[in-house]
Amino acid sequence: MKTINTTREMRSAARDLRSQRARLGLVPTMGALHEGHLSLVRAAKAKSDVVAVSIFVNPTQFGPSEDFARYPRNLEKDCELLEREGVEFVFAPTVEEVYPRGAVTWVTVEGLSDRLCGKSRPGHFRGVATVVAKLFNIVEPDVAFFGQKDAAQVAVIKRMVRDLNMAVQIEVCPIVREPDGLALSSRNAYLSPDERKMALVLHASLQRAQKLFNEGERNAAKLAAEAKKAFVWQPAVKLDYLDIVDPDGLEPLETLDQKSLVAVAAFVGNTRLIDNILLEP
Ligand code: PAF
């Protein structure tokens, strides 16, 4: 496995591969890798000839009062995990490498970027879209892999790729959960043992939504109100949103008569966690 730190070297390695007609898969990450990331890597290994994983904690997707400085970083351990998975390239650039001094160009996916997490994290999706566009420009992958856990991010990236005529295929992989249902996230590492127990309320609210849906409830407002009741039993967890939207445009739905995304975000102590399920009639 080769670790690359500069855009010049990454671009030239990717171009060499393309000249050999190898199908290149990219898994963009911010490091602090867990089984969720590794499931993306395994999907990439299955669907590409050569796999590159980027590890870059992207400052522009964090708000001023968010956790950029303390976001978990452990490049050495991440590389060990990736080596074991048979990854060929790790791209771990510095901030200066990705954002040249004086950079003023942004990618904004209008509308979608202000919904779900975009509503409570202004600028977040502009940072995500911009860095993912940069990674696509540098690596020029044939296919890129993202997790369904960040459902709004998936919608933003798919729309960017479509709108900007990017020649990359987007593959979305299922959420990986702990045995008790908690969705894997690098931010779970922030949780105290008590918070870890309280965090299960996110999954519980989604299960409640799934149950009501299975029983025939199709009114989005009623379903959301019922799902939110799970939070009554965990007053220490602060619900940010629980919304039912269409998974592509992230527009709120009134009736669940099409594929629907139930997305939830909540603060468990100071840690903001997200989760979601897709409901299909
Ligand atoms: O999902 C993430 O880890 C990040 O948002 C991404 C896609 C790597 C962009 O920084």
mmCIF file of C-alpha atoms and ligand atoms in Angstrom:
data_model
loop_
_atom_site.group_PDB
_atom_site.id
_atom_site.type_symbol
_atom_site.label_atom_id
_atom_site.label_comp_id
_atom_site.label_asym_id
_atom_site.label_seq_id
_atom_site.Cartn_x
_atom_site.Cartn_y
_atom_site.Cartn_z
ATOM 1 C CA MET A 1 0.000 0.000 0.000
ATOM 2 C CA LYS A 2 1.323 3.399 -0.961
ATOM 3 C CA THR A 3 0.590 6.543 1.063
ATOM 4 C CA ILE A 4 0.530 9.731 -0.984
ATOM 5 C CA ASN A 5 0.453 13.252 0.447
ATOM 6 C CA THR A 6 0.540 15.505 -2.593
ATOM 7 C CA THR A 7 -2.087 16.156 -5.247
ATOM 8 C CA ARG A 8 0.582 15.982 -7.959
ATOM 9 C CA GLU A 9 1.668 12.481 -6.961
ATOM 10 C CA MET A 10 -1.922 11.250 -6.493
ATOM 11 C CA ARG A 11 -2.969 12.584 -9.886
ATOM 12 C CA SER A 12 -0.008 10.990 -11.618
ATOM 13 C CA ALA A 13 -0.565 7.592 -9.891
ATOM 14 C CA ALA A 14 -4.242 7.684 -10.921
ATOM 15 C CA ARG A 15 -3.358 8.592 -14.516
ATOM 16 C CA ASP A 16 -0.881 5.685 -14.689
ATOM 17 C CA LEU A 17 -3.641 3.324 -13.569
ATOM 18 C CA ARG A 18 -6.041 4.690 -16.132
ATOM 19 C CA SER A 19 -3.497 4.189 -18.885
ATOM 20 C CA GLN A 20 -3.448 0.507 -17.821
ATOM 21 C CA ARG A 21 -7.278 0.532 -18.104
ATOM 22 C CA ALA A 22 -7.659 -0.262 -14.378
ATOM 23 C CA ARG A 23 -11.029 0.635 -12.839
ATOM 24 C CA LEU A 24 -10.251 2.967 -9.953
ATOM 25 C CA GLY A 25 -12.473 3.086 -6.869
ATOM 26 C CA LEU A 26 -12.276 5.945 -4.356
ATOM 27 C CA VAL A 27 -13.484 5.859 -0.754
ATOM 28 C CA PRO A 28 -13.418 9.424 0.625
ATOM 29 C CA THR A 29 -13.087 9.503 4.444
ATOM 30 C CA MET A 30 -12.027 11.778 7.271
ATOM 31 C CA GLY A 31 -10.148 8.923 8.950
ATOM 32 C CA ALA A 32 -10.871 7.515 12.441
ATOM 33 C CA LEU A 33 -11.918 4.456 10.504
ATOM 34 C CA HIS A 34 -14.442 1.948 11.814
ATOM 35 C CA GLU A 35 -16.336 -1.043 10.385
ATOM 36 C CA GLY A 36 -18.672 1.343 8.525
ATOM 37 C CA HIS A 37 -15.737 2.737 6.531
ATOM 38 C CA LEU A 38 -14.315 -0.753 6.074
ATOM 39 C CA SER A 39 -17.612 -1.899 4.561
ATOM 40 C CA LEU A 40 -17.164 0.848 1.947
ATOM 41 C CA VAL A 41 -13.601 -0.313 1.336
ATOM 42 C CA ARG A 42 -14.797 -3.912 0.878
ATOM 43 C CA ALA A 43 -17.469 -2.792 -1.578
ATOM 44 C CA ALA A 44 -14.797 -0.785 -3.422
ATOM 45 C CA LYS A 45 -12.490 -3.812 -3.537
ATOM 46 C CA ALA A 46 -15.324 -5.905 -4.979
ATOM 47 C CA LYS A 47 -16.256 -3.359 -7.650
ATOM 48 C CA SER A 48 -12.909 -1.879 -8.731
ATOM 49 C CA ASP A 49 -9.484 -3.085 -9.826
ATOM 50 C CA VAL A 50 -7.584 -0.628 -7.645
ATOM 51 C CA VAL A 51 -8.805 1.161 -4.510
ATOM 52 C CA ALA A 52 -7.721 4.541 -3.176
ATOM 53 C CA VAL A 53 -8.911 5.765 0.231
ATOM 54 C CA SER A 54 -8.608 9.454 1.026
ATOM 55 C CA ILE A 55 -8.091 10.500 4.629
ATOM 56 C CA PHE A 56 -8.602 14.215 5.068
ATOM 57 C CA VAL A 57 -10.327 16.027 7.934
ATOM 58 C CA ASN A 58 -11.875 18.751 5.839
ATOM 59 C CA PRO A 59 -11.913 22.059 7.743
ATOM 60 C CA THR A 60 -14.492 23.725 5.486
ATOM 61 C CA GLN A 61 -17.298 21.355 6.452
ATOM 62 C CA PHE A 62 -17.026 22.203 10.166
ATOM 63 C CA GLY A 63 -18.756 25.251 11.653
ATOM 64 C CA PRO A 64 -16.766 27.644 13.888
ATOM 65 C CA SER A 65 -18.116 26.071 17.093
ATOM 66 C CA GLU A 66 -17.866 22.472 15.858
ATOM 67 C CA ASP A 67 -15.337 19.732 16.576
ATOM 68 C CA PHE A 68 -12.720 20.215 13.810
ATOM 69 C CA ALA A 69 -9.812 20.602 16.264
ATOM 70 C CA ARG A 70 -10.729 17.582 18.386
ATOM 71 C CA TYR A 71 -12.010 15.342 15.564
ATOM 72 C CA PRO A 72 -10.304 11.943 16.139
ATOM 73 C CA ARG A 73 -7.166 11.500 14.021
ATOM 74 C CA ASN A 74 -5.042 8.347 13.910
ATOM 75 C CA LEU A 75 -3.395 7.993 10.516
ATOM 76 C CA GLU A 76 -1.113 5.167 11.602
ATOM 77 C CA LYS A 77 -3.932 2.944 12.864
ATOM 78 C CA ASP A 78 -6.103 3.833 9.834
ATOM 79 C CA CYS A 79 -3.279 2.795 7.493
ATOM 80 C CA GLU A 80 -2.862 -0.520 9.320
ATOM 81 C CA LEU A 81 -6.578 -1.256 8.852
ATOM 82 C CA LEU A 82 -6.481 -0.291 5.173
ATOM 83 C CA GLU A 83 -3.353 -2.329 4.518
ATOM 84 C CA ARG A 84 -5.166 -5.372 5.947
ATOM 85 C CA GLU A 85 -8.068 -4.752 3.531
ATOM 86 C CA GLY A 86 -5.690 -4.778 0.581
ATOM 87 C CA VAL A 87 -6.100 -1.097 -0.325
ATOM 88 C CA GLU A 88 -3.560 0.047 -2.918
ATOM 89 C CA PHE A 89 -3.405 3.826 -2.209
ATOM 90 C CA VAL A 90 -4.028 6.088 0.762
ATOM 91 C CA PHE A 91 -4.295 9.754 -0.163
ATOM 92 C CA ALA A 92 -3.655 11.834 2.962
ATOM 93 C CA PRO A 93 -3.023 15.433 1.896
ATOM 94 C CA THR A 94 -2.458 18.457 4.129
ATOM 95 C CA VAL A 95 -4.995 21.310 4.309
ATOM 96 C CA GLU A 96 -2.602 23.532 2.293
ATOM 97 C CA GLU A 97 -2.414 20.898 -0.419
ATOM 98 C CA VAL A 98 -6.194 20.717 -0.802
ATOM 99 C CA TYR A 99 -6.908 24.432 -0.285
ATOM 100 C CA PRO A 100 -4.149 26.476 -1.923
ATOM 101 C CA ARG A 101 -3.609 29.841 -0.266
ATOM 102 C CA GLY A 102 -6.246 32.337 -1.408
ATOM 103 C CA ALA A 103 -8.713 29.667 -2.623
ATOM 104 C CA VAL A 104 -12.118 31.339 -3.098
ATOM 105 C CA THR A 105 -13.953 28.827 -5.267
ATOM 106 C CA TRP A 106 -16.801 26.778 -3.810
ATOM 107 C CA VAL A 107 -19.298 24.186 -4.975
ATOM 108 C CA THR A 108 -22.792 24.880 -3.676
ATOM 109 C CA VAL A 109 -25.620 22.477 -4.369
ATOM 110 C CA GLU A 110 -28.429 24.963 -3.886
ATOM 111 C CA GLY A 111 -31.583 24.024 -2.008
ATOM 112 C CA LEU A 112 -30.454 20.563 -0.927
ATOM 113 C CA SER A 113 -27.582 22.061 1.057
ATOM 114 C CA ASP A 114 -30.011 23.885 3.358
ATOM 115 C CA ARG A 115 -32.080 20.835 4.264
ATOM 116 C CA LEU A 116 -31.705 18.271 7.097
ATOM 117 C CA CYS A 117 -28.175 18.714 8.536
ATOM 118 C CA GLY A 118 -27.671 21.706 6.236
ATOM 119 C CA LYS A 119 -30.352 23.580 8.190
ATOM 120 C CA SER A 120 -28.568 23.253 11.521
ATOM 121 C CA ARG A 121 -25.019 23.255 10.093
ATOM 122 C CA PRO A 122 -24.896 26.237 7.714
ATOM 123 C CA GLY A 123 -22.061 25.881 5.197
ATOM 124 C CA HIS A 124 -21.532 22.186 5.990
ATOM 125 C CA PHE A 125 -22.629 20.840 2.623
ATOM 126 C CA ARG A 126 -20.783 23.569 0.733
ATOM 127 C CA GLY A 127 -17.622 22.279 2.431
ATOM 128 C CA VAL A 128 -18.522 18.658 1.663
ATOM 129 C CA ALA A 129 -19.403 19.301 -2.001
ATOM 130 C CA THR A 130 -16.271 21.389 -2.509
ATOM 131 C CA VAL A 131 -13.873 18.854 -1.036
ATOM 132 C CA VAL A 132 -15.522 15.898 -2.777
ATOM 133 C CA ALA A 133 -15.339 17.773 -6.109
ATOM 134 C CA LYS A 134 -11.640 18.407 -5.420
ATOM 135 C CA LEU A 135 -11.038 14.740 -4.593
ATOM 136 C CA PHE A 136 -12.824 13.710 -7.783
ATOM 137 C CA ASN A 137 -10.683 16.177 -9.776
ATOM 138 C CA ILE A 138 -7.452 14.925 -8.238
ATOM 139 C CA VAL A 139 -8.115 11.173 -8.228
ATOM 140 C CA GLU A 140 -10.506 10.988 -11.206
ATOM 141 C CA PRO A 141 -12.063 7.772 -9.913
ATOM 142 C CA ASP A 142 -14.401 5.647 -12.029
ATOM 143 C CA VAL A 143 -16.520 4.949 -8.990
ATOM 144 C CA ALA A 144 -16.770 6.477 -5.495
ATOM 145 C CA PHE A 145 -18.286 4.913 -2.370
ATOM 146 C CA PHE A 146 -20.333 6.675 0.323
ATOM 147 C CA GLY A 147 -22.325 5.471 3.321
ATOM 148 C CA GLN A 148 -26.114 5.693 3.534
ATOM 149 C CA LYS A 149 -25.731 6.932 7.126
ATOM 150 C CA ASP A 150 -25.007 10.397 5.694
ATOM 151 C CA ALA A 151 -28.165 10.303 3.570
ATOM 152 C CA ALA A 152 -28.256 14.069 2.968
ATOM 153 C CA GLN A 153 -24.576 14.040 1.963
ATOM 154 C CA VAL A 154 -25.374 11.269 -0.531
ATOM 155 C CA ALA A 155 -28.188 13.369 -2.045
ATOM 156 C CA VAL A 156 -25.939 16.449 -2.286
ATOM 157 C CA ILE A 157 -23.080 14.525 -3.912
ATOM 158 C CA LYS A 158 -25.320 12.704 -6.390
ATOM 159 C CA ARG A 159 -26.866 16.018 -7.432
ATOM 160 C CA MET A 160 -23.451 17.666 -7.781
ATOM 161 C CA VAL A 161 -22.206 14.809 -9.970
ATOM 162 C CA ARG A 162 -25.309 15.042 -12.155
ATOM 163 C CA ASP A 163 -25.362 18.857 -12.387
ATOM 164 C CA LEU A 164 -21.632 19.196 -13.115
ATOM 165 C CA ASN A 165 -21.555 16.283 -15.601
ATOM 166 C CA MET A 166 -18.890 14.510 -13.568
ATOM 167 C CA ALA A 167 -17.815 11.148 -14.965
ATOM 168 C CA VAL A 168 -17.924 9.246 -11.706
ATOM 169 C CA GLN A 169 -20.360 6.577 -10.608
ATOM 170 C CA ILE A 170 -21.664 6.933 -7.041
ATOM 171 C CA GLU A 171 -22.198 3.759 -5.006
ATOM 172 C CA VAL A 172 -24.081 3.968 -1.724
ATOM 173 C CA CYS A 173 -23.489 1.293 0.919
ATOM 174 C CA PRO A 174 -25.848 0.332 3.782
ATOM 175 C CA ILE A 175 -25.526 1.665 7.328
ATOM 176 C CA VAL A 176 -23.420 -0.560 9.607
ATOM 177 C CA ARG A 177 -24.768 -0.848 13.150
ATOM 178 C CA GLU A 178 -23.594 -2.117 16.529
ATOM 179 C CA PRO A 179 -25.506 -5.252 17.663
ATOM 180 C CA ASP A 180 -27.838 -3.006 19.734
ATOM 181 C CA GLY A 181 -28.687 -0.830 16.725
ATOM 182 C CA LEU A 182 -26.427 2.210 17.202
ATOM 183 C CA ALA A 183 -25.184 3.361 13.791
ATOM 184 C CA LEU A 184 -21.376 3.333 13.596
ATOM 185 C CA SER A 185 -19.835 6.803 13.556
ATOM 186 C CA SER A 186 -16.378 8.171 14.300
ATOM 187 C CA ARG A 187 -18.136 10.524 16.740
ATOM 188 C CA ASN A 188 -19.367 7.582 18.873
ATOM 189 C CA ALA A 189 -15.855 7.706 20.375
ATOM 190 C CA TYR A 190 -16.868 10.952 22.153
ATOM 191 C CA LEU A 191 -19.707 9.255 24.089
ATOM 192 C CA SER A 192 -19.395 8.431 27.795
ATOM 193 C CA PRO A 193 -20.810 5.006 28.809
ATOM 194 C CA ASP A 194 -24.077 6.700 29.915
ATOM 195 C CA GLU A 195 -24.334 8.715 26.709
ATOM 196 C CA ARG A 196 -23.664 5.561 24.708
ATOM 197 C CA LYS A 197 -26.829 4.037 26.235
ATOM 198 C CA MET A 198 -28.847 7.222 25.672
ATOM 199 C CA ALA A 199 -27.732 7.370 22.031
ATOM 200 C CA LEU A 200 -29.891 4.318 21.282
ATOM 201 C CA VAL A 201 -32.900 6.632 21.235
ATOM 202 C CA LEU A 202 -32.090 7.644 17.646
ATOM 203 C CA HIS A 203 -32.416 4.072 16.424
ATOM 204 C CA ALA A 204 -35.463 3.527 18.660
ATOM 205 C CA SER A 205 -37.257 6.487 17.037
ATOM 206 C CA LEU A 206 -36.564 5.078 13.569
ATOM 207 C CA GLN A 207 -37.751 1.623 14.584
ATOM 208 C CA ARG A 208 -40.958 3.214 15.845
ATOM 209 C CA ALA A 209 -41.385 4.907 12.452
ATOM 210 C CA GLN A 210 -40.727 1.603 10.664
ATOM 211 C CA LYS A 211 -43.308 -0.223 12.839
ATOM 212 C CA LEU A 212 -46.027 2.353 12.207
ATOM 213 C CA PHE A 213 -45.231 2.347 8.512
ATOM 214 C CA ASN A 214 -45.494 -1.474 8.450
ATOM 215 C CA GLU A 215 -48.867 -1.132 10.177
ATOM 216 C CA GLY A 216 -50.052 1.105 7.333
ATOM 217 C CA GLU A 217 -49.475 4.684 8.532
ATOM 218 C CA ARG A 218 -48.757 6.881 5.488
ATOM 219 C CA ASN A 219 -49.301 10.368 6.940
ATOM 220 C CA ALA A 220 -45.806 11.884 7.335
ATOM 221 C CA ALA A 221 -46.727 14.379 10.083
ATOM 222 C CA LYS A 222 -48.407 11.679 12.212
ATOM 223 C CA LEU A 223 -45.561 9.235 11.660
ATOM 224 C CA ALA A 224 -42.915 11.837 12.556
ATOM 225 C CA ALA A 225 -44.831 12.915 15.674
ATOM 226 C CA GLU A 226 -45.085 9.297 16.851
ATOM 227 C CA ALA A 227 -41.396 8.604 16.119
ATOM 228 C CA LYS A 228 -40.371 11.728 18.072
ATOM 229 C CA LYS A 229 -42.136 10.344 21.156
ATOM 230 C CA ALA A 230 -39.140 8.020 21.644
ATOM 231 C CA PHE A 231 -37.217 11.122 22.763
ATOM 232 C CA VAL A 232 -39.656 11.793 25.630
ATOM 233 C CA TRP A 233 -37.983 8.929 27.515
ATOM 234 C CA GLN A 234 -34.524 10.456 27.012
ATOM 235 C CA PRO A 235 -34.904 14.125 28.012
ATOM 236 C CA ALA A 236 -31.088 14.489 28.205
ATOM 237 C CA VAL A 237 -30.876 13.907 24.444
ATOM 238 C CA LYS A 238 -31.730 17.045 22.465
ATOM 239 C CA LEU A 239 -33.528 16.316 19.220
ATOM 240 C CA ASP A 240 -32.264 18.483 16.364
ATOM 241 C CA TYR A 241 -34.657 17.183 13.710
ATOM 242 C CA LEU A 242 -36.648 14.141 12.726
ATOM 243 C CA ASP A 243 -37.848 14.757 9.176
ATOM 244 C CA ILE A 244 -39.492 12.672 6.491
ATOM 245 C CA VAL A 245 -38.269 13.720 3.060
ATOM 246 C CA ASP A 246 -37.784 12.435 -0.446
ATOM 247 C CA PRO A 247 -34.308 10.844 -0.561
ATOM 248 C CA ASP A 248 -33.195 12.604 -3.768
ATOM 249 C CA GLY A 249 -34.320 16.226 -3.342
ATOM 250 C CA LEU A 250 -34.654 16.130 0.464
ATOM 251 C CA GLU A 251 -38.032 17.905 0.115
ATOM 252 C CA PRO A 252 -40.452 17.301 3.000
ATOM 253 C CA LEU A 253 -43.163 14.732 2.220
ATOM 254 C CA GLU A 254 -46.805 14.857 3.292
ATOM 255 C CA THR A 255 -47.611 11.266 2.365
ATOM 256 C CA LEU A 256 -45.367 8.224 2.291
ATOM 257 C CA ASP A 257 -46.573 6.969 -1.082
ATOM 258 C CA GLN A 258 -43.057 6.829 -2.546
ATOM 259 C CA LYS A 259 -39.600 5.849 -1.287
ATOM 260 C CA SER A 260 -39.200 8.029 1.819
ATOM 261 C CA LEU A 261 -36.249 8.928 3.997
ATOM 262 C CA VAL A 262 -36.789 9.254 7.745
ATOM 263 C CA ALA A 263 -33.740 11.145 8.989
ATOM 264 C CA VAL A 264 -32.935 12.029 12.580
ATOM 265 C CA ALA A 265 -30.224 14.117 14.250
ATOM 266 C CA ALA A 266 -29.796 14.698 17.974
ATOM 267 C CA PHE A 267 -27.279 15.946 20.520
ATOM 268 C CA VAL A 268 -26.250 13.343 23.065
ATOM 269 C CA GLY A 269 -24.363 15.566 25.501
ATOM 270 C CA ASN A 270 -22.155 17.613 23.188
ATOM 271 C CA THR A 271 -22.045 14.940 20.497
ATOM 272 C CA ARG A 272 -24.267 15.372 17.474
ATOM 273 C CA LEU A 273 -25.329 12.020 16.006
ATOM 274 C CA ILE A 274 -27.386 11.215 12.915
ATOM 275 C CA ASP A 275 -29.223 8.157 11.656
ATOM 276 C CA ASN A 276 -31.899 7.316 9.094
ATOM 277 C CA ILE A 277 -34.019 4.644 7.447
ATOM 278 C CA LEU A 278 -35.590 4.350 4.021
ATOM 279 C CA LEU A 279 -39.250 3.351 3.898
ATOM 280 C CA GLU A 280 -40.626 1.875 0.696
ATOM 281 C CA PRO A 281 -44.339 1.311 0.132
HETATM 282 O O1 PAF B 1 -18.417 11.460 5.016
HETATM 283 C C1 PAF B 1 -17.301 11.949 5.272
HETATM 284 O O2 PAF B 1 -16.456 11.366 5.971
HETATM 285 C C2 PAF B 1 -16.954 13.311 4.713
HETATM 286 O O3 PAF B 1 -18.060 14.158 4.726
HETATM 287 C C3 PAF B 1 -16.319 13.255 3.314
HETATM 288 C C4 PAF B 1 -17.285 12.685 2.291
HETATM 289 C C5 PAF B 1 -15.063 12.391 3.365
HETATM 290 C C6 PAF B 1 -15.927 14.652 2.859
HETATM 291 O O4 PAF B 1 -15.022 15.245 3.718
#
